[in-house]
């Protein structure tokens, strides 16, 4: 891949990553509500929440983030290939 394409993709990749974080957060909040829990997911330092609830929430949140991030990264790379003919590294 050319240096110019790498440089051009860097800010796009950062924006896509931030967007993925926002989208995954919104999805997680809805999943957590549907699962029948409080509106707010527990933080690791929530004194009133048990270990099981905190660890389950973290696992679900991490899985959702990983899937959304992978989908967004893949879509961004595909878009770069369509635009430039080169796959970003």
PDB file of N, CA, C and O in Angstrom, residues 32-77:
ATOM      1  N   UNK A  32     -28.742  -4.781  27.646  1.00  0.00           N
ATOM      2  CA  UNK A  32     -28.787  -4.874  29.107  1.00  0.00           C
ATOM      3  C   UNK A  32     -30.225  -4.655  29.615  1.00  0.00           C
ATOM      4  O   UNK A  32     -30.686  -5.348  30.515  1.00  0.00           O
ATOM      5  N   UNK A  33     -30.937  -3.700  29.019  1.00  0.00           N
ATOM      6  CA  UNK A  33     -32.329  -3.458  29.409  1.00  0.00           C
ATOM      7  C   UNK A  33     -33.211  -4.650  29.056  1.00  0.00           C
ATOM      8  O   UNK A  33     -34.031  -5.081  29.855  1.00  0.00           O
ATOM      9  N   UNK A  34     -33.042  -5.187  27.852  1.00  0.00           N
ATOM     10  CA  UNK A  34     -33.847  -6.321  27.399  1.00  0.00           C
ATOM     11  C   UNK A  34     -33.597  -7.548  28.272  1.00  0.00           C
ATOM     12  O   UNK A  34     -34.510  -8.329  28.533  1.00  0.00           O
ATOM     13  N   UNK A  35     -32.383  -7.692  28.760  1.00  0.00           N
ATOM     14  CA  UNK A  35     -32.044  -8.823  29.628  1.00  0.00           C
ATOM     15  C   UNK A  35     -32.713  -8.698  30.991  1.00  0.00           C
ATOM     16  O   UNK A  35     -32.596  -9.603  31.810  1.00  0.00           O
ATOM     17  N   UNK A  36     -33.407  -7.593  31.238  1.00  0.00           N
ATOM     18  CA  UNK A  36     -34.163  -7.433  32.461  1.00  0.00           C
ATOM     19  C   UNK A  36     -33.403  -6.812  33.608  1.00  0.00           C
ATOM     20  O   UNK A  36     -33.820  -6.898  34.760  1.00  0.00           O
ATOM     21  N   UNK A  37     -32.303  -6.173  33.307  1.00  0.00           N
ATOM     22  CA  UNK A  37     -31.512  -5.535  34.351  1.00  0.00           C
ATOM     23  C   UNK A  37     -31.858  -4.053  34.440  1.00  0.00           C
ATOM     24  O   UNK A  37     -32.692  -3.555  33.710  1.00  0.00           O
ATOM     25  N   UNK A  38     -31.196  -3.370  35.337  1.00  0.00           N
ATOM     26  CA  UNK A  38     -31.405  -1.928  35.494  1.00  0.00           C
ATOM     27  C   UNK A  38     -31.093  -1.202  34.194  1.00  0.00           C
ATOM     28  O   UNK A  38     -30.476  -1.746  33.289  1.00  0.00           O
ATOM     29  N   UNK A  39     -31.519   0.051  34.137  1.00  0.00           N
ATOM     30  CA  UNK A  39     -31.217   0.866  32.963  1.00  0.00           C
ATOM     31  C   UNK A  39     -29.715   1.055  32.791  1.00  0.00           C
ATOM     32  O   UNK A  39     -29.222   1.156  31.681  1.00  0.00           O
ATOM     33  N   UNK A  40     -28.995   1.129  33.903  1.00  0.00           N
ATOM     34  CA  UNK A  40     -27.550   1.329  33.840  1.00  0.00           C
ATOM     35  C   UNK A  40     -26.831   0.022  34.144  1.00  0.00           C
ATOM     36  O   UNK A  40     -27.143  -0.662  35.115  1.00  0.00           O
ATOM     37  N   UNK A  41     -25.845  -0.280  33.337  1.00  0.00           N
ATOM     38  CA  UNK A  41     -25.018  -1.460  33.587  1.00  0.00           C
ATOM     39  C   UNK A  41     -24.098  -1.170  34.769  1.00  0.00           C
ATOM     40  O   UNK A  41     -23.751  -0.019  35.022  1.00  0.00           O
ATOM     41  N   UNK A  42     -23.711  -2.190  35.480  1.00  0.00           N
ATOM     42  CA  UNK A  42     -22.849  -1.953  36.642  1.00  0.00           C
ATOM     43  C   UNK A  42     -21.422  -1.589  36.244  1.00  0.00           C
ATOM     44  O   UNK A  42     -20.915  -2.046  35.228  1.00  0.00           O
ATOM     45  N   UNK A  43     -20.829  -0.752  37.057  1.00  0.00           N
ATOM     46  CA  UNK A  43     -19.402  -0.472  36.938  1.00  0.00           C
ATOM     47  C   UNK A  43     -18.675  -1.457  37.836  1.00  0.00           C
ATOM     48  O   UNK A  43     -19.243  -1.963  38.808  1.00  0.00           O
ATOM     49  N   UNK A  44     -17.428  -1.683  37.574  1.00  0.00           N
ATOM     50  CA  UNK A  44     -16.648  -2.618  38.389  1.00  0.00           C
ATOM     51  C   UNK A  44     -16.577  -2.178  39.844  1.00  0.00           C
ATOM     52  O   UNK A  44     -16.427  -3.009  40.737  1.00  0.00           O
ATOM     53  N   UNK A  45     -16.730  -0.900  40.095  1.00  0.00           N
ATOM     54  CA  UNK A  45     -16.625  -0.392  41.468  1.00  0.00           C
ATOM     55  C   UNK A  45     -17.975  -0.171  42.139  1.00  0.00           C
ATOM     56  O   UNK A  45     -18.021   0.389  43.227  1.00  0.00           O
ATOM     57  N   UNK A  46     -19.064  -0.616  41.498  1.00  0.00           N
ATOM     58  CA  UNK A  46     -20.389  -0.502  42.130  1.00  0.00           C
ATOM     59  C   UNK A  46     -20.439  -1.398  43.357  1.00  0.00           C
ATOM     60  O   UNK A  46     -20.413  -2.623  43.246  1.00  0.00           O
ATOM     61  N   UNK A  47     -20.534  -0.790  44.507  1.00  0.00           N
ATOM     62  CA  UNK A  47     -20.509  -1.534  45.766  1.00  0.00           C
ATOM     63  C   UNK A  47     -21.734  -2.431  45.935  1.00  0.00           C
ATOM     64  O   UNK A  47     -21.658  -3.507  46.532  1.00  0.00           O
ATOM     65  N   UNK A  48     -22.863  -2.011  45.376  1.00  0.00           N
ATOM     66  CA  UNK A  48     -24.116  -2.731  45.563  1.00  0.00           C
ATOM     67  C   UNK A  48     -24.340  -3.852  44.543  1.00  0.00           C
ATOM     68  O   UNK A  48     -25.380  -4.498  44.574  1.00  0.00           O
ATOM     69  N   UNK A  49     -23.417  -4.060  43.647  1.00  0.00           N
ATOM     70  CA  UNK A  49     -23.558  -5.104  42.624  1.00  0.00           C
ATOM     71  C   UNK A  49     -22.614  -6.252  42.944  1.00  0.00           C
ATOM     72  O   UNK A  49     -21.507  -6.050  43.414  1.00  0.00           O
ATOM     73  N   UNK A  50     -23.055  -7.452  42.632  1.00  0.00           N
ATOM     74  CA  UNK A  50     -22.234  -8.625  42.895  1.00  0.00           C
ATOM     75  C   UNK A  50     -21.239  -8.903  41.778  1.00  0.00           C
ATOM     76  O   UNK A  50     -21.338  -8.373  40.672  1.00  0.00           O
ATOM     77  N   UNK A  51     -20.283  -9.758  42.098  1.00  0.00           N
ATOM     78  CA  UNK A  51     -19.248 -10.139  41.130  1.00  0.00           C
ATOM     79  C   UNK A  51     -19.856 -10.716  39.857  1.00  0.00           C
ATOM     80  O   UNK A  51     -19.436 -10.367  38.755  1.00  0.00           O
ATOM     81  N   UNK A  52     -20.829 -11.592  40.020  1.00  0.00           N
ATOM     82  CA  UNK A  52     -21.414 -12.261  38.848  1.00  0.00           C
ATOM     83  C   UNK A  52     -22.023 -11.253  37.895  1.00  0.00           C
ATOM     84  O   UNK A  52     -21.770 -11.295  36.684  1.00  0.00           O
ATOM     85  N   UNK A  53     -22.824 -10.342  38.420  1.00  0.00           N
ATOM     86  CA  UNK A  53     -23.468  -9.344  37.567  1.00  0.00           C
ATOM     87  C   UNK A  53     -22.449  -8.461  36.865  1.00  0.00           C
ATOM     88  O   UNK A  53     -22.567  -8.177  35.664  1.00  0.00           O
ATOM     89  N   UNK A  54     -21.435  -8.043  37.583  1.00  0.00           N
ATOM     90  CA  UNK A  54     -20.408  -7.170  36.998  1.00  0.00           C
ATOM     91  C   UNK A  54     -19.632  -7.901  35.905  1.00  0.00           C
ATOM     92  O   UNK A  54     -19.395  -7.353  34.821  1.00  0.00           O
ATOM     93  N   UNK A  55     -19.261  -9.142  36.156  1.00  0.00           N
ATOM     94  CA  UNK A  55     -18.480  -9.884  35.167  1.00  0.00           C
ATOM     95  C   UNK A  55     -19.310 -10.265  33.941  1.00  0.00           C
ATOM     96  O   UNK A  55     -18.809 -10.217  32.811  1.00  0.00           O
ATOM     97  N   UNK A  56     -20.571 -10.590  34.148  1.00  0.00           N
ATOM     98  CA  UNK A  56     -21.443 -10.879  32.998  1.00  0.00           C
ATOM     99  C   UNK A  56     -21.633  -9.625  32.152  1.00  0.00           C
ATOM    100  O   UNK A  56     -21.547  -9.673  30.917  1.00  0.00           O
ATOM    101  N   UNK A  57     -21.864  -8.497  32.797  1.00  0.00           N
ATOM    102  CA  UNK A  57     -22.022  -7.235  32.056  1.00  0.00           C
ATOM    103  C   UNK A  57     -20.760  -6.909  31.264  1.00  0.00           C
ATOM    104  O   UNK A  57     -20.834  -6.514  30.094  1.00  0.00           O
ATOM    105  N   UNK A  58     -19.602  -7.102  31.879  1.00  0.00           N
ATOM    106  CA  UNK A  58     -18.339  -6.811  31.187  1.00  0.00           C
ATOM    107  C   UNK A  58     -18.133  -7.741  29.996  1.00  0.00           C
ATOM    108  O   UNK A  58     -17.673  -7.307  28.929  1.00  0.00           O
ATOM    109  N   UNK A  59     -18.472  -9.005  30.163  1.00  0.00           N
ATOM    110  CA  UNK A  59     -18.308  -9.965  29.061  1.00  0.00           C
ATOM    111  C   UNK A  59     -19.226  -9.629  27.890  1.00  0.00           C
ATOM    112  O   UNK A  59     -18.806  -9.656  26.728  1.00  0.00           O
ATOM    113  N   UNK A  60     -20.476  -9.301  28.194  1.00  0.00           N
ATOM    114  CA  UNK A  60     -21.422  -8.938  27.128  1.00  0.00           C
ATOM    115  C   UNK A  60     -20.971  -7.657  26.429  1.00  0.00           C
ATOM    116  O   UNK A  60     -20.970  -7.575  25.200  1.00  0.00           O
ATOM    117  N   UNK A  61     -20.572  -6.678  27.217  1.00  0.00           N
ATOM    118  CA  UNK A  61     -20.127  -5.403  26.639  1.00  0.00           C
ATOM    119  C   UNK A  61     -18.892  -5.602  25.759  1.00  0.00           C
ATOM    120  O   UNK A  61     -18.803  -5.042  24.669  1.00  0.00           O
ATOM    121  N   UNK A  62     -17.954  -6.405  26.217  1.00  0.00           N
ATOM    122  CA  UNK A  62     -16.747  -6.669  25.437  1.00  0.00           C
ATOM    123  C   UNK A  62     -17.043  -7.396  24.143  1.00  0.00           C
ATOM    124  O   UNK A  62     -16.470  -7.077  23.087  1.00  0.00           O
ATOM    125  N   UNK A  63     -17.945  -8.373  24.198  1.00  0.00           N
ATOM    126  CA  UNK A  63     -18.293  -9.116  22.986  1.00  0.00           C
ATOM    127  C   UNK A  63     -18.974  -8.208  21.964  1.00  0.00           C
ATOM    128  O   UNK A  63     -18.658  -8.257  20.772  1.00  0.00           O
ATOM    129  N   UNK A  64     -19.893  -7.389  22.436  1.00  0.00           N
ATOM    130  CA  UNK A  64     -20.583  -6.466  21.525  1.00  0.00           C
ATOM    131  C   UNK A  64     -19.591  -5.498  20.908  1.00  0.00           C
ATOM    132  O   UNK A  64     -19.603  -5.268  19.692  1.00  0.00           O
ATOM    133  N   UNK A  65     -18.686  -4.944  21.718  1.00  0.00           N
ATOM    134  CA  UNK A  65     -17.699  -4.005  21.184  1.00  0.00           C
ATOM    135  C   UNK A  65     -16.820  -4.678  20.133  1.00  0.00           C
ATOM    136  O   UNK A  65     -16.558  -4.101  19.073  1.00  0.00           O
ATOM    137  N   UNK A  66     -16.363  -5.904  20.408  1.00  0.00           N
ATOM    138  CA  UNK A  66     -15.477  -6.600  19.471  1.00  0.00           C
ATOM    139  C   UNK A  66     -16.161  -6.851  18.130  1.00  0.00           C
ATOM    140  O   UNK A  66     -15.548  -6.665  17.065  1.00  0.00           O
ATOM    141  N   UNK A  67     -17.414  -7.256  18.168  1.00  0.00           N
ATOM    142  CA  UNK A  67     -18.146  -7.531  16.923  1.00  0.00           C
ATOM    143  C   UNK A  67     -18.373  -6.245  16.134  1.00  0.00           C
ATOM    144  O   UNK A  67     -18.149  -6.199  14.920  1.00  0.00           O
ATOM    145  N   UNK A  68     -18.817  -5.205  16.816  1.00  0.00           N
ATOM    146  CA  UNK A  68     -19.075  -3.925  16.128  1.00  0.00           C
ATOM    147  C   UNK A  68     -17.775  -3.363  15.567  1.00  0.00           C
ATOM    148  O   UNK A  68     -17.727  -2.913  14.416  1.00  0.00           O
ATOM    149  N   UNK A  69     -16.704  -3.390  16.341  1.00  0.00           N
ATOM    150  CA  UNK A  69     -15.406  -2.865  15.881  1.00  0.00           C
ATOM    151  C   UNK A  69     -14.909  -3.631  14.662  1.00  0.00           C
ATOM    152  O   UNK A  69     -14.441  -3.025  13.690  1.00  0.00           O
ATOM    153  N   UNK A  70     -15.014  -4.964  14.698  1.00  0.00           N
ATOM    154  CA  UNK A  70     -14.576  -5.764  13.554  1.00  0.00           C
ATOM    155  C   UNK A  70     -15.400  -5.452  12.309  1.00  0.00           C
ATOM    156  O   UNK A  70     -14.849  -5.328  11.207  1.00  0.00           O
ATOM    157  N   UNK A  71     -16.706  -5.309  12.476  1.00  0.00           N
ATOM    158  CA  UNK A  71     -17.565  -4.992  11.335  1.00  0.00           C
ATOM    159  C   UNK A  71     -17.241  -3.621  10.746  1.00  0.00           C
ATOM    160  O   UNK A  71     -17.158  -3.452   9.521  1.00  0.00           O
ATOM    161  N   UNK A  72     -17.022  -2.641  11.621  1.00  0.00           N
ATOM    162  CA  UNK A  72     -16.702  -1.286  11.160  1.00  0.00           C
ATOM    163  C   UNK A  72     -15.320  -1.254  10.495  1.00  0.00           C
ATOM    164  O   UNK A  72     -15.155  -0.644   9.431  1.00  0.00           O
ATOM    165  N   UNK A  73     -14.339  -1.909  11.091  1.00  0.00           N
ATOM    166  CA  UNK A  73     -12.996  -1.958  10.491  1.00  0.00           C
ATOM    167  C   UNK A  73     -13.023  -2.634   9.127  1.00  0.00           C
ATOM    168  O   UNK A  73     -12.390  -2.175   8.171  1.00  0.00           O
ATOM    169  N   UNK A  74     -13.760  -3.736   9.034  1.00  0.00           N
ATOM    170  CA  UNK A  74     -13.841  -4.459   7.771  1.00  0.00           C
ATOM    171  C   UNK A  74     -14.527  -3.613   6.705  1.00  0.00           C
ATOM    172  O   UNK A  74     -14.086  -3.554   5.555  1.00  0.00           O
ATOM    173  N   UNK A  75     -15.604  -2.937   7.090  1.00  0.00           N
ATOM    174  CA  UNK A  75     -16.309  -2.070   6.142  1.00  0.00           C
ATOM    175  C   UNK A  75     -15.414  -0.914   5.692  1.00  0.00           C
ATOM    176  O   UNK A  75     -15.395  -0.553   4.514  1.00  0.00           O
ATOM    177  N   UNK A  76     -14.649  -0.350   6.623  1.00  0.00           N
ATOM    178  CA  UNK A  76     -13.725   0.730   6.260  1.00  0.00           C
ATOM    179  C   UNK A  76     -12.643   0.264   5.304  1.00  0.00           C
ATOM    180  O   UNK A  76     -12.327   0.946   4.326  1.00  0.00           O
ATOM    181  N   UNK A  77     -12.087  -0.907   5.566  1.00  0.00           N
ATOM    182  CA  UNK A  77     -11.047  -1.453   4.686  1.00  0.00           C
ATOM    183  C   UNK A  77     -11.615  -1.751   3.298  1.00  0.00           C
ATOM    184  O   UNK A  77     -10.965  -1.493   2.277  1.00  0.00           O
TER     185      UNK A  77
END
